[in-house]
Amino acid sequence: MASTSRPVRIVDVAALAGVSPGTVSKALNNTGALRASTRERVREAAERLGFVPDGSARSLASRRSYSVGLLSSDSAGRFSIPVMLGAENALAAGQMSALLATSRGDPVREQHHVRALLGRRVDGIIVTGRNTEPRRPIEVPVPVVYAFAPSRAAADASVVPDDAAGARLAVAHLLALGRTRVAIVTGRADRLSARVRVEAAQQALREAGLDTVREPLFGEWTERWGRQATDALLRTTQHSGQAGPDAIVCGSDQVARGVTDRLRERGVSVPGQVAVTGYDDWDVMSLASRPPLTTLDPRLEDLGRRAAELLLDAIAGAPHHGVELVPPQLVVRESTTDD
Amino acid sequence: MASTSRPVRIVDVAALAGVSPGTVSKALNNTGALRASTRERVREAAERLGFVPDGSARSLASRRSYSVGLLSSDSAGRFSIPVMLGAENALAAGQMSALLATSRGDPVREQHHVRALLGRRVDGIIVTGRNTEPRRPIEVPVPVVYAFAPSRAAADASVVPDDAAGARLAVAHLLALGRTRVAIVTGRADRLSARVRVEAAQQALREAGLDTVREPLFGEWTERWGRQATDALLRTTQHSGQAGPDAIVCGSDQVARGVTDRLRERGVSVPGQVAVTGYDDWDVMSLASRPPLTTLDPRLEDLGRRAAELLLDAIAGAPHHGVELVPPQLVVRESTTDD
């Protein structure tokens, strides 16, 4: 920052817009009766001058704090961080501050954070989780939107990744490439994200008159499991005399990386003999794989942004209800096609 | 949350502590003249009842907002997120709120965020960066502490990882295991973290009467570069008839993973023939490597926590100056010793 210039004051905005300071206040705080054109003119003037309303003064005037709590139950933050960054972006664009509060999976800590956020008079709260399992709602007197991990209460507003759509995209991509003997290797069977994707993939195969080459393999979200599952797949098909898979749909990029590593180590070419798809588009896995992975980007930042939009609507008096799905995006790389 | 019980009020705390509500306010806001024992009794009562002061009321009374800005220039957040989470933890423990603001490397965005934070009347700001390159200070009328990326201004307070200490720990560990032919493979030569670690490792070797088996190899922070550098190392030593390295000190876990992969692919046993060390203790790399990596944990959460402590001191009127180094921790795994 080169220098701290004189802060822009409300009178400067008023002068540029040709209105009184009181009108500026009403326009920027969405209070009082003003013509839309006046409101617009004031906003343009404020933006042109880079006017930042004094948070405390604004909040006293409007009984709103113009701040939102970002409550995360995650500790590592692999999934919740992009969601929170997306939300923070959308909130900043709407002149709202984001109060960060991480509970690290500890309910007592979460309770403490919720009380602290309410003590701050936040206008609303975005709750994110470490996975997509439905979670217990928080009970607070302000609007709440759940992001990534939906609320168990059906009337609450939740924004979650469309895992079924992702699995269908992967299968459709493989079928379009002419693959017909599809195997599935995924993570923990007690995780909704694993089960939802497997069921959607199987359904998509059935609709094409196909089935998986053997029962889907559930295990862990690790590279090691990807390697073990590949050994199991190749062993079974070798011993049964059955044709092996020509495609393996994986439940995560980590699993897919283990699968491609083991296929390469056993002399099976990817994608020549077997095409492989991942899930998450986590660059350190998807780009570092040999070959780089075709995968699904769950668009977590967009998901966070959308959660912030729903919350801003609710704060403005137009709440949403139920679950909104964010469709993932197929990212095609060399693990399925070497064109 | 089972239920929203009646909020604890200041009069409840006053009753339990046996003082007036005004005394509770003074004690919790650190204002007025009170005996230390009274202050202590009030705090205990507040804690026992789970009393959360009303942020707005408290801030009006004390002219402090009890909030701190967490300003990050990072986009992906690989290094800054643990720093911010550590800071948020320490701030929450001190009843301070953390206002999240991410500039994604965009100076205009950063300027906007700084103004918005000042508009919120934050009591101070913690600035984190995407790497350890010294950065331009921000000019604001509140205390600032720089975490991970230090300020270029020597009088500012900065908390950074002690990269030299980490490199010395790695070399000392390898020497203690009897390794004497040490090679170095690291990332970008234009990065301070790469150069500082290389120089410290070379210095530690010289102090033991040794030198690296060849000039340190600078490249990229990628697995691919780790593989390429390994090829180069093995080629040189084969052609020159020179003995190859019995240890490779790597500049990151990603580089070390590439190194161990290529050594394995070329039939060189790790750690039998060559021991390998990483840097960062990034679990998806250090634990997924075959074998898992001996590495340095830069303790980024502790670094963030320490930055918050320095900032709280500065807000309380006792500012720190200069650079404080956070020593990393050696984490020993199978890439250096199979005992």
XYZ file of C-alpha atoms in Angstrom:
678
model
C 0.000 0.000 0.000
C 1.707 3.193 -1.100
C 0.033 5.475 1.425
C -3.014 5.831 3.635
C -4.951 8.603 1.949
C -7.681 10.570 3.742
C -10.642 8.233 4.251
C -13.639 8.904 2.011
C -16.492 10.312 4.114
C -20.223 10.144 3.698
C -20.305 13.877 2.762
C -17.994 13.156 -0.185
C -20.418 10.555 -1.491
C -23.347 12.924 -0.903
C -21.601 15.701 -2.855
C -20.815 13.458 -5.815
C -24.345 12.013 -5.915
C -25.941 15.422 -5.383
C -27.987 14.328 -2.369
C -27.904 14.871 1.396
C -25.740 12.718 3.676
C -28.950 11.303 5.194
C -30.022 10.091 1.770
C -26.637 8.417 1.297
C -27.111 6.598 4.595
C -30.622 5.453 3.635
C -29.487 4.329 0.184
C -26.507 2.321 1.407
C -28.395 0.767 4.331
C -31.478 -0.060 2.281
C -33.713 1.868 4.668
C -36.225 4.665 4.169
C -38.269 5.448 1.047
C -36.086 6.396 -1.892
C -36.497 6.231 -5.633
C -34.579 3.302 -7.151
C -32.688 5.730 -9.396
C -31.520 7.758 -6.371
C -30.420 4.642 -4.556
C -28.533 3.567 -7.654
C -26.857 6.959 -8.082
C -25.659 6.936 -4.473
C -24.287 3.425 -4.818
C -22.396 4.330 -7.957
C -20.911 7.371 -6.226
C -19.918 5.282 -3.187
C -18.287 2.684 -5.409
C -16.463 5.259 -7.505
C -14.983 6.879 -4.403
C -14.255 3.560 -2.711
C -16.435 4.609 0.233
C -16.478 2.070 3.070
C -19.263 2.687 5.604
C -18.132 2.666 9.228
C -19.194 -0.795 10.402
C -20.179 0.248 13.928
C -22.083 3.329 12.838
C -23.835 1.439 10.073
C -24.771 -1.350 12.397
C -26.180 1.015 15.040
C -28.255 2.762 12.391
C -29.699 -0.356 10.827
C -29.782 -2.882 13.697
C -27.820 -5.177 11.432
C -24.171 -6.050 12.000
C -23.379 -6.686 8.319
C -21.399 -9.698 9.431
C -21.926 -13.422 8.942
C -20.465 -16.323 10.891
C -18.579 -19.034 8.978
C -18.822 -22.028 11.290
C -16.773 -25.055 10.258
C -16.640 -28.416 11.993
C -13.612 -29.379 9.942
C -10.096 -29.643 11.303
C -7.937 -30.184 8.226
C -10.176 -28.151 5.989
C -9.627 -30.067 2.766
C -13.260 -29.709 1.701
C -14.531 -26.928 3.969
C -11.789 -24.411 3.166
C -12.701 -23.944 -0.522
C -16.355 -23.699 0.566
C -15.485 -21.011 3.124
C -13.275 -19.102 0.688
C -16.090 -19.079 -1.863
C -18.529 -17.865 0.770
C -16.130 -15.178 1.992
C -15.764 -13.925 -1.565
C -19.488 -13.596 -2.108
C -19.948 -11.959 1.293
C -17.130 -9.459 0.694
C -18.732 -8.543 -2.640
C -21.937 -7.849 -0.674
C -20.044 -5.677 1.867
C -20.529 -8.295 4.579
C -17.745 -9.411 6.903
C -17.043 -13.089 7.487
C -16.373 -14.152 11.088
C -14.363 -17.356 11.076
C -15.135 -19.987 13.730
C -13.748 -23.526 13.580
C -15.010 -26.158 15.983
C -12.792 -29.057 14.842
C -15.558 -31.568 15.314
C -15.958 -30.712 19.007
C -19.659 -30.035 19.880
C -18.744 -28.091 23.051
C -16.451 -25.867 21.032
C -19.172 -25.439 18.416
C -21.675 -24.386 21.089
C -19.171 -21.869 22.402
C -18.577 -20.477 18.903
C -22.310 -20.200 18.194
C -22.772 -18.173 21.377
C -19.807 -15.969 20.530
C -21.189 -15.340 17.028
C -24.589 -14.433 18.466
C -22.807 -12.174 20.965
C -21.407 -10.423 17.903
C -24.950 -10.003 16.571
C -24.159 -11.729 13.262
C -26.918 -11.391 10.669
C -26.655 -15.076 9.775
C -24.455 -18.161 9.879
C -23.051 -20.496 7.213
C -22.299 -23.958 8.598
C -19.852 -26.213 6.756
C -18.777 -29.776 7.552
C -15.966 -32.171 6.854
C -18.115 -34.514 4.757
C -21.570 -34.666 3.193
C -23.280 -36.586 5.998
C -26.440 -34.751 7.141
C -25.744 -32.982 10.431
C -27.746 -31.812 13.446
C -29.025 -28.278 12.857
C -27.932 -25.435 15.126
C -30.710 -23.569 16.930
C -30.228 -19.845 16.617
C -32.480 -16.801 16.141
C -30.788 -15.777 12.844
C -30.881 -17.309 9.330
C -28.605 -20.305 8.719
C -27.476 -22.001 5.508
C -25.698 -25.382 5.571
C -22.973 -25.897 2.989
C -21.411 -29.238 1.957
C -22.886 -31.072 4.988
C -26.681 -30.594 4.792
C -28.968 -30.065 7.794
C -31.052 -33.027 8.956
C -34.038 -30.680 9.179
C -35.792 -30.687 5.804
C -37.024 -27.083 6.144
C -33.485 -25.722 6.523
C -31.591 -24.416 3.512
C -28.658 -26.616 2.472
C -26.299 -26.521 -0.515
C -24.546 -29.800 -1.294
C -22.530 -31.317 -4.152
C -24.545 -33.348 -6.658
C -22.608 -36.601 -6.271
C -25.063 -38.617 -8.345
C -24.667 -36.245 -11.294
C -20.889 -36.584 -11.028
C -21.016 -40.368 -11.185
C -23.366 -40.223 -14.176
C -20.975 -37.841 -15.978
C -18.060 -40.236 -15.413
C -19.983 -43.234 -16.732
C -21.370 -41.341 -19.742
C -17.827 -40.197 -20.606
C -16.491 -43.782 -20.462
C -19.402 -45.171 -22.495
C -18.862 -42.461 -25.116
C -15.249 -43.659 -25.368
C -16.522 -47.174 -26.111
C -15.719 -48.726 -22.729
C -18.159 -51.446 -21.664
C -16.493 -53.435 -18.856
C -16.620 -50.954 -15.991
C -15.392 -51.679 -12.453
C -15.968 -49.412 -9.438
C -13.448 -48.834 -6.635
C -14.452 -46.397 -3.910
C -14.042 -45.405 -0.249
C -15.901 -46.077 2.966
C -19.242 -47.871 2.582
C -20.611 -45.938 5.568
C -20.206 -42.647 3.690
C -23.132 -41.230 1.799
C -20.862 -39.746 -0.873
C -19.443 -43.212 -1.662
C -22.834 -44.933 -1.763
C -24.635 -42.200 -3.736
C -21.974 -42.202 -6.443
C -21.861 -46.002 -6.704
C -25.640 -46.277 -7.027
C -25.775 -43.538 -9.658
C -22.953 -45.156 -11.650
C -24.658 -48.553 -11.550
C -27.952 -46.997 -12.604
C -26.265 -45.241 -15.531
C -24.699 -48.539 -16.622
C -28.026 -50.372 -16.376
C -29.684 -47.704 -18.513
C -27.056 -48.543 -21.171
C -27.843 -52.269 -20.828
C -24.608 -52.929 -18.909
C -23.507 -53.894 -15.416
C -20.248 -53.519 -13.485
C -17.726 -56.302 -14.192
C -17.975 -57.263 -10.536
C -19.529 -55.949 -7.326
C -18.297 -52.417 -6.478
C -15.302 -52.493 -4.149
C -15.704 -50.333 -1.021
C -12.632 -49.632 1.122
C -10.813 -46.484 2.200
C -10.155 -43.042 0.679
C -6.471 -43.854 0.232
C -3.954 -44.590 -2.502
C -3.059 -47.828 -0.717
C -6.639 -49.049 -1.052
C -6.576 -48.125 -4.745
C -3.519 -50.345 -5.197
C -5.006 -53.231 -3.178
C -8.336 -53.053 -5.025
C -6.520 -53.123 -8.362
C -4.674 -56.271 -7.300
C -7.993 -57.834 -6.282
C -9.670 -56.854 -9.564
C -6.870 -58.237 -11.735
C -6.614 -61.441 -9.647
C -10.356 -62.205 -9.839
C -10.645 -61.623 -13.532
C -7.457 -63.621 -14.239
C -8.608 -66.623 -12.176
C -12.176 -66.656 -13.451
C -11.067 -66.455 -17.060
C -13.492 -63.520 -17.255
C -12.466 -60.467 -19.281
C -10.927 -57.799 -17.034
C -12.275 -54.243 -16.770
C -11.543 -51.735 -19.528
C -12.485 -48.858 -17.206
C -12.299 -48.228 -13.455
C -14.516 -45.546 -11.897
C -12.898 -44.416 -8.635
C -14.505 -42.706 -5.651
C -11.714 -40.157 -5.172
C -8.545 -38.896 -6.820
C -6.488 -40.586 -4.113
C -8.048 -43.964 -4.868
C -7.640 -43.336 -8.609
C -3.992 -42.451 -8.167
C -3.381 -45.729 -6.351
C -5.241 -47.563 -9.119
C -3.192 -45.981 -11.939
C 0.065 -46.557 -10.036
C -0.661 -50.263 -9.579
C -1.912 -50.724 -13.142
C 1.343 -49.201 -14.405
C 3.404 -51.343 -12.047
C 1.649 -54.455 -13.392
C 2.226 -53.462 -17.001
C -1.395 -52.527 -17.777
C -1.522 -49.382 -19.933
C -3.722 -46.426 -18.919
C -5.855 -45.485 -20.792
C -4.896 -47.948 -23.590
C -6.127 -51.081 -21.781
C -7.932 -49.542 -18.819
C -9.355 -46.016 -18.518
C -9.491 -44.546 -14.988
C -11.613 -41.734 -13.532
C -11.117 -39.985 -10.195
C -13.285 -37.629 -8.135
C -12.546 -34.218 -6.484
C -10.028 -32.753 -8.948
C -7.587 -32.280 -6.096
C -4.618 -31.005 -8.074
C -1.836 -32.624 -6.052
C -3.466 -35.969 -6.854
C -5.154 -35.445 -10.192
C -2.233 -33.642 -11.873
C 0.557 -35.650 -10.222
C -0.946 -38.987 -11.231
C 0.745 -40.813 -14.064
C -1.138 -40.207 -16.326
C -3.032 -37.127 -15.013
C -6.594 -38.002 -14.038
C -9.898 -37.427 -15.727
C -11.992 -36.460 -12.722
C -14.987 -34.530 -11.381
C -14.540 -31.031 -9.975
C -17.226 -30.586 -7.275
C -16.904 -26.780 -7.622
C -16.671 -26.248 -3.886
C -15.953 -22.515 -4.167
C -19.106 -22.070 -6.239
C -20.939 -24.103 -3.631
C -19.739 -21.744 -0.893
C -20.636 -18.732 -3.021
C -24.128 -20.116 -3.557
C -24.559 -20.728 0.177
C -23.659 -17.082 0.798
C -26.222 -15.972 -1.785
C -28.956 -18.049 -0.144
C -28.009 -16.595 3.233
C -28.079 -13.023 1.932
C -31.564 -13.723 0.544
C -32.680 -15.057 3.933
C -31.228 -12.020 5.725
C -33.130 -9.806 3.283
C -36.314 -11.624 4.303
C -36.617 -14.160 1.469
C -35.427 -17.463 2.975
C -34.874 -20.648 0.939
C -35.804 -24.125 2.117
C -34.588 -27.618 1.305
C -31.517 -28.950 -0.428
C -29.958 -27.278 -3.456
C -27.553 -29.441 -5.478
C -24.438 -28.021 -7.135
C -23.546 -30.027 -10.253
C -19.884 -31.023 -10.606
C -17.849 -30.485 -13.748
C -16.142 -33.238 -15.725
C -12.438 -32.505 -16.278
C -10.990 -34.711 -19.027
C -7.291 -35.624 -18.877
C -5.022 -38.415 -20.093
C -6.256 -41.207 -17.796
C -9.241 -41.780 -20.076
C -8.173 -40.460 -23.431
C -4.788 -39.911 -25.044
C -6.125 -38.099 -28.076
C -27.560 -28.086 20.111
C -30.225 -29.536 22.382
C -31.968 -26.226 23.108
C -31.388 -22.506 23.295
C -31.512 -21.858 27.012
C -32.052 -18.362 28.430
C -28.880 -16.364 27.764
C -26.705 -15.699 30.802
C -26.901 -12.001 31.693
C -24.432 -9.697 33.356
C -26.627 -9.600 36.491
C -26.265 -13.397 36.824
C -22.513 -13.063 36.810
C -22.705 -10.164 39.280
C -24.894 -12.229 41.646
C -22.572 -15.228 41.569
C -19.459 -13.097 42.072
C -21.136 -10.993 44.759
C -20.396 -7.669 43.036
C -22.353 -5.027 41.114
C -23.016 -5.370 37.347
C -20.774 -2.321 36.814
C -17.905 -4.154 38.483
C -18.498 -7.160 36.215
C -18.279 -4.892 33.197
C -15.042 -3.295 34.437
C -13.510 -6.657 35.273
C -14.322 -8.265 31.926
C -13.298 -5.214 29.906
C -10.088 -4.611 31.837
C -11.126 -1.061 32.652
C -11.438 0.848 35.912
C -9.539 0.304 39.153
C -10.304 -3.084 40.675
C -8.417 -5.411 42.982
C -6.855 -8.339 41.092
C -8.765 -10.768 43.314
C -12.104 -9.135 42.419
C -11.274 -9.218 38.726
C -10.342 -12.879 39.072
C -13.555 -13.729 40.993
C -15.695 -12.090 38.289
C -13.874 -13.923 35.524
C -14.347 -17.251 37.259
C -18.068 -16.552 37.686
C -18.388 -15.543 34.020
C -16.597 -18.676 32.905
C -18.636 -20.940 35.186
C -21.893 -19.553 33.806
C -20.668 -19.484 30.215
C -21.317 -15.747 30.049
C -20.676 -14.204 26.630
C -20.471 -10.399 26.677
C -22.590 -8.660 24.049
C -20.044 -7.735 21.418
C -21.615 -4.409 20.446
C -22.196 -3.310 24.041
C -18.715 -4.354 25.059
C -17.162 -2.570 22.137
C -19.070 0.668 22.838
C -17.973 0.561 26.466
C -14.308 -0.083 25.761
C -13.726 1.561 22.371
C -12.337 -1.771 21.263
C -14.100 -4.081 18.802
C -12.590 -7.288 20.191
C -12.091 -8.428 16.626
C -8.995 -9.045 14.543
C -8.623 -9.212 10.781
C -7.040 -12.314 9.244
C -5.769 -11.063 5.904
C -4.410 -13.721 3.561
C -2.870 -13.205 0.152
C -3.111 -16.916 -0.565
C -5.549 -18.453 -3.001
C -5.182 -22.190 -2.458
C -4.365 -21.829 1.199
C -2.015 -24.785 1.530
C 0.301 -22.936 3.911
C -1.817 -19.992 5.035
C -4.848 -22.020 6.123
C -3.109 -23.866 8.980
C -1.602 -20.526 10.026
C -5.043 -18.888 10.032
C -6.664 -21.791 11.887
C -3.981 -21.607 14.562
C -4.488 -17.857 14.867
C -8.268 -18.210 15.021
C -7.895 -20.721 17.843
C -5.717 -18.450 19.913
C -8.003 -15.472 19.248
C -11.147 -17.417 20.184
C -9.472 -18.457 23.435
C -8.892 -14.743 24.087
C -12.581 -13.931 23.312
C -11.578 -12.172 20.099
C -13.386 -12.688 16.803
C -11.481 -13.396 13.608
C -12.610 -11.547 10.479
C -11.543 -13.517 7.420
C -10.349 -11.602 4.350
C -8.629 -13.286 1.410
C -7.049 -11.189 -1.310
C -5.851 -14.029 -3.572
C -2.681 -12.215 -4.452
C -4.567 -9.215 -5.856
C -3.237 -5.911 -4.386
C -6.420 -4.001 -5.268
C -8.490 -6.623 -3.482
C -6.124 -6.457 -0.515
C -6.497 -2.690 -0.342
C -10.262 -3.082 -0.382
C -10.130 -5.685 2.398
C -7.846 -3.526 4.546
C -10.306 -0.640 4.275
C -13.242 -2.906 5.070
C -11.417 -4.273 8.152
C -10.659 -0.737 9.331
C -14.303 0.150 8.712
C -15.100 -2.659 11.140
C -12.763 -1.040 13.661
C -10.665 -4.178 14.095
C -8.222 -4.007 17.005
C -5.422 -5.442 14.867
C -4.599 -7.442 11.745
C -2.680 -10.676 11.111
C -1.276 -10.846 7.580
C -0.358 -14.219 6.091
C 1.184 -15.028 2.722
C 1.489 -17.877 0.283
C 5.239 -18.253 0.795
C 8.012 -16.955 3.037
C 9.184 -14.131 0.754
C 9.301 -10.814 2.661
C 6.302 -8.701 1.662
C 5.399 -5.029 1.520
C 3.909 -3.929 4.848
C 0.359 -2.623 5.052
C -0.076 0.894 6.424
C -2.833 0.982 9.001
C -3.433 2.740 12.316
C -3.777 -0.548 14.276
C -1.205 -3.177 15.317
C -0.202 -5.723 12.656
C 1.662 -9.039 12.903
C 2.960 -10.815 9.788
C 2.793 -14.606 9.826
C 4.652 -16.980 7.456
C 5.536 -14.152 5.015
C 7.501 -11.559 7.031
C 7.227 -7.793 6.572
C 10.031 -6.050 4.706
C 10.043 -3.389 7.438
C 12.460 -4.522 10.146
C 10.523 -2.814 12.948
C 7.348 -4.779 12.211
C 6.572 -7.964 14.108
C 6.839 -11.114 11.972
C 6.623 -14.820 12.820
C 8.217 -17.148 10.283
C 9.271 -20.810 10.072
C 12.909 -21.494 10.958
C 13.883 -23.135 7.673
C 17.592 -23.208 8.491
C 16.924 -25.126 11.706
C 14.841 -27.643 9.764
C 17.621 -28.295 7.264
C 20.137 -28.725 10.092
C 17.824 -31.235 11.815
C 17.543 -33.275 8.606
C 21.320 -33.370 8.089
C 22.049 -34.183 11.759
C 19.545 -37.050 11.579
C 21.198 -38.502 8.455
C 24.715 -38.130 9.886
C 23.602 -39.874 13.096
C 22.426 -42.771 10.901
C 25.927 -42.999 9.428
C 25.144 -41.475 6.026
C 28.040 -39.493 4.530
C 27.255 -39.043 0.816
C 24.424 -36.518 0.893
C 22.742 -35.029 -2.186
C 20.253 -32.142 -2.147
C 17.204 -31.848 -4.434
C 14.954 -28.829 -3.915
C 12.509 -26.396 -5.537
C 12.756 -22.977 -7.129
C 16.115 -21.227 -6.758
C 14.316 -17.864 -6.594
C 12.574 -18.916 -3.382
C 14.082 -17.932 -0.067
C 12.819 -21.120 1.603
C 14.740 -23.249 -0.936
C 17.969 -21.253 -0.669
C 17.934 -20.905 3.139
C 17.496 -24.650 3.608
C 20.190 -25.553 1.067
C 22.714 -23.188 2.635
C 21.987 -24.457 6.145
C 22.287 -28.098 5.013
C 25.609 -27.411 3.294
C 26.888 -25.568 6.366
C 25.895 -28.500 8.614
C 27.728 -30.915 6.300
C 30.853 -28.739 6.265
C 30.835 -28.625 10.064
C 30.985 -32.437 9.952
C 33.909 -32.290 7.477
C 31.682 -33.330 4.546
C 30.265 -31.833 1.386
C 27.308 -32.677 -0.852
C 28.053 -35.413 -3.431
C 27.357 -32.844 -6.131
C 25.996 -29.305 -6.451
C 22.492 -28.969 -5.006
C 19.817 -29.449 -7.666
C 17.249 -26.627 -7.831
C 14.060 -27.145 -9.880
C 10.358 -27.145 -9.048
C 8.207 -28.057 -6.054
C 6.805 -31.081 -7.888
C 6.984 -34.862 -7.845
C 7.973 -34.794 -11.496
C 11.061 -32.732 -10.685
C 11.912 -35.203 -7.899
C 11.868 -38.026 -10.438
C 13.895 -36.073 -13.019
C 16.480 -35.003 -10.445
C 16.859 -38.606 -9.287
C 17.533 -39.696 -12.858
C 20.123 -36.952 -13.171
C 21.800 -37.906 -9.870
C 22.024 -41.594 -10.729
C 23.245 -40.874 -14.264
C 26.043 -38.549 -13.146
C 27.356 -40.832 -10.464
C 27.155 -43.877 -12.766
C 29.061 -42.145 -15.563
C 31.687 -40.558 -13.359
C 32.408 -43.809 -11.547
C 31.855 -41.753 -8.407
C 29.984 -43.352 -5.508
C 26.287 -42.397 -5.615
C 24.507 -40.658 -2.747
C 23.471 -42.658 0.320
C 21.051 -39.896 1.344
C 18.942 -37.291 -0.494
C 17.726 -34.209 1.385
C 14.633 -32.867 -0.412
C 13.146 -29.378 -0.306
C 9.532 -30.558 0.022
C 7.499 -33.703 0.551
C 6.338 -33.522 -3.066
C 9.917 -33.542 -4.330
C 10.797 -36.329 -1.858
C 7.881 -38.398 -3.027
C 9.055 -38.127 -6.628
C 12.559 -39.087 -5.508
C 11.428 -42.217 -3.592
C 9.141 -43.256 -6.473
C 11.958 -43.059 -9.022
C 14.496 -44.764 -6.726
C 12.044 -47.636 -6.268
C 11.349 -47.799 -9.997
C 15.097 -48.046 -10.634
C 15.553 -50.795 -8.066
C 17.344 -48.651 -5.475
C 16.136 -49.533 -1.971
C 14.924 -46.778 0.399
C 16.315 -46.450 3.030
C 18.632 -49.461 2.564
C 20.771 -47.899 -0.161
C 19.521 -44.312 -0.069
C 17.772 -42.496 2.795
C 15.365 -39.697 1.802
C 14.037 -36.714 3.787
C 11.144 -34.432 2.844
C 9.922 -31.087 4.158
C 6.427 -29.870 5.262
C 4.960 -33.096 6.695
C 2.011 -32.730 4.336
C 0.225 -35.974 5.153
C -1.106 -36.770 1.684
C 2.496 -36.769 0.500
C 4.516 -37.834 3.540
C 2.240 -40.729 4.556
C 1.316 -41.867 1.032
C 4.935 -42.087 -0.078
C 6.416 -45.549 -0.392
C 8.006 -45.710 2.145
C 6.429 -42.955 4.304
C 8.709 -39.924 4.602
C 10.950 -38.711 7.362
C 10.252 -34.993 7.150
C 10.106 -31.640 8.938
C 6.820 -30.381 10.367
C 6.964 -26.544 10.199
C 4.262 -26.364 12.928
C 2.204 -23.837 11.013
C -0.687 -23.886 13.472
C 1.695 -23.055 16.305
C 3.102 -20.307 14.112
C -0.395 -18.846 13.651
C -1.075 -19.177 17.367
C 2.155 -17.348 18.162
C 1.280 -14.556 15.715
C -2.052 -14.116 17.517
C -0.259 -13.931 20.873
C 2.108 -11.242 19.594
C -0.855 -9.310 18.215
C -2.776 -9.534 21.498
C 0.317 -8.200 23.263
C 0.512 -5.298 20.809
C -3.198 -4.540 21.253
C -2.631 -4.529 25.009
C 0.073 -1.907 24.482
C 3.188 -4.109 24.488
C 4.187 -4.475 20.830
C 6.927 -6.812 19.594
C 9.416 -5.950 16.865
C 11.482 -7.969 14.437
C 11.331 -11.547 13.242
C 10.512 -14.452 15.546
C 11.454 -17.902 14.227
C 9.317 -20.989 14.899
C 11.501 -24.123 14.962
C 10.196 -27.091 12.959
C 9.933 -30.609 14.327
C 11.684 -33.642 12.855
C 9.237 -36.476 12.155
C 11.060 -39.779 11.640
C 9.481 -42.408 9.371
C 10.598 -45.316 7.201
C 12.315 -43.333 4.412
C 15.408 -42.938 6.604
C 15.255 -45.805 9.049
C 13.561 -49.186 8.958
C 14.296 -50.066 12.583
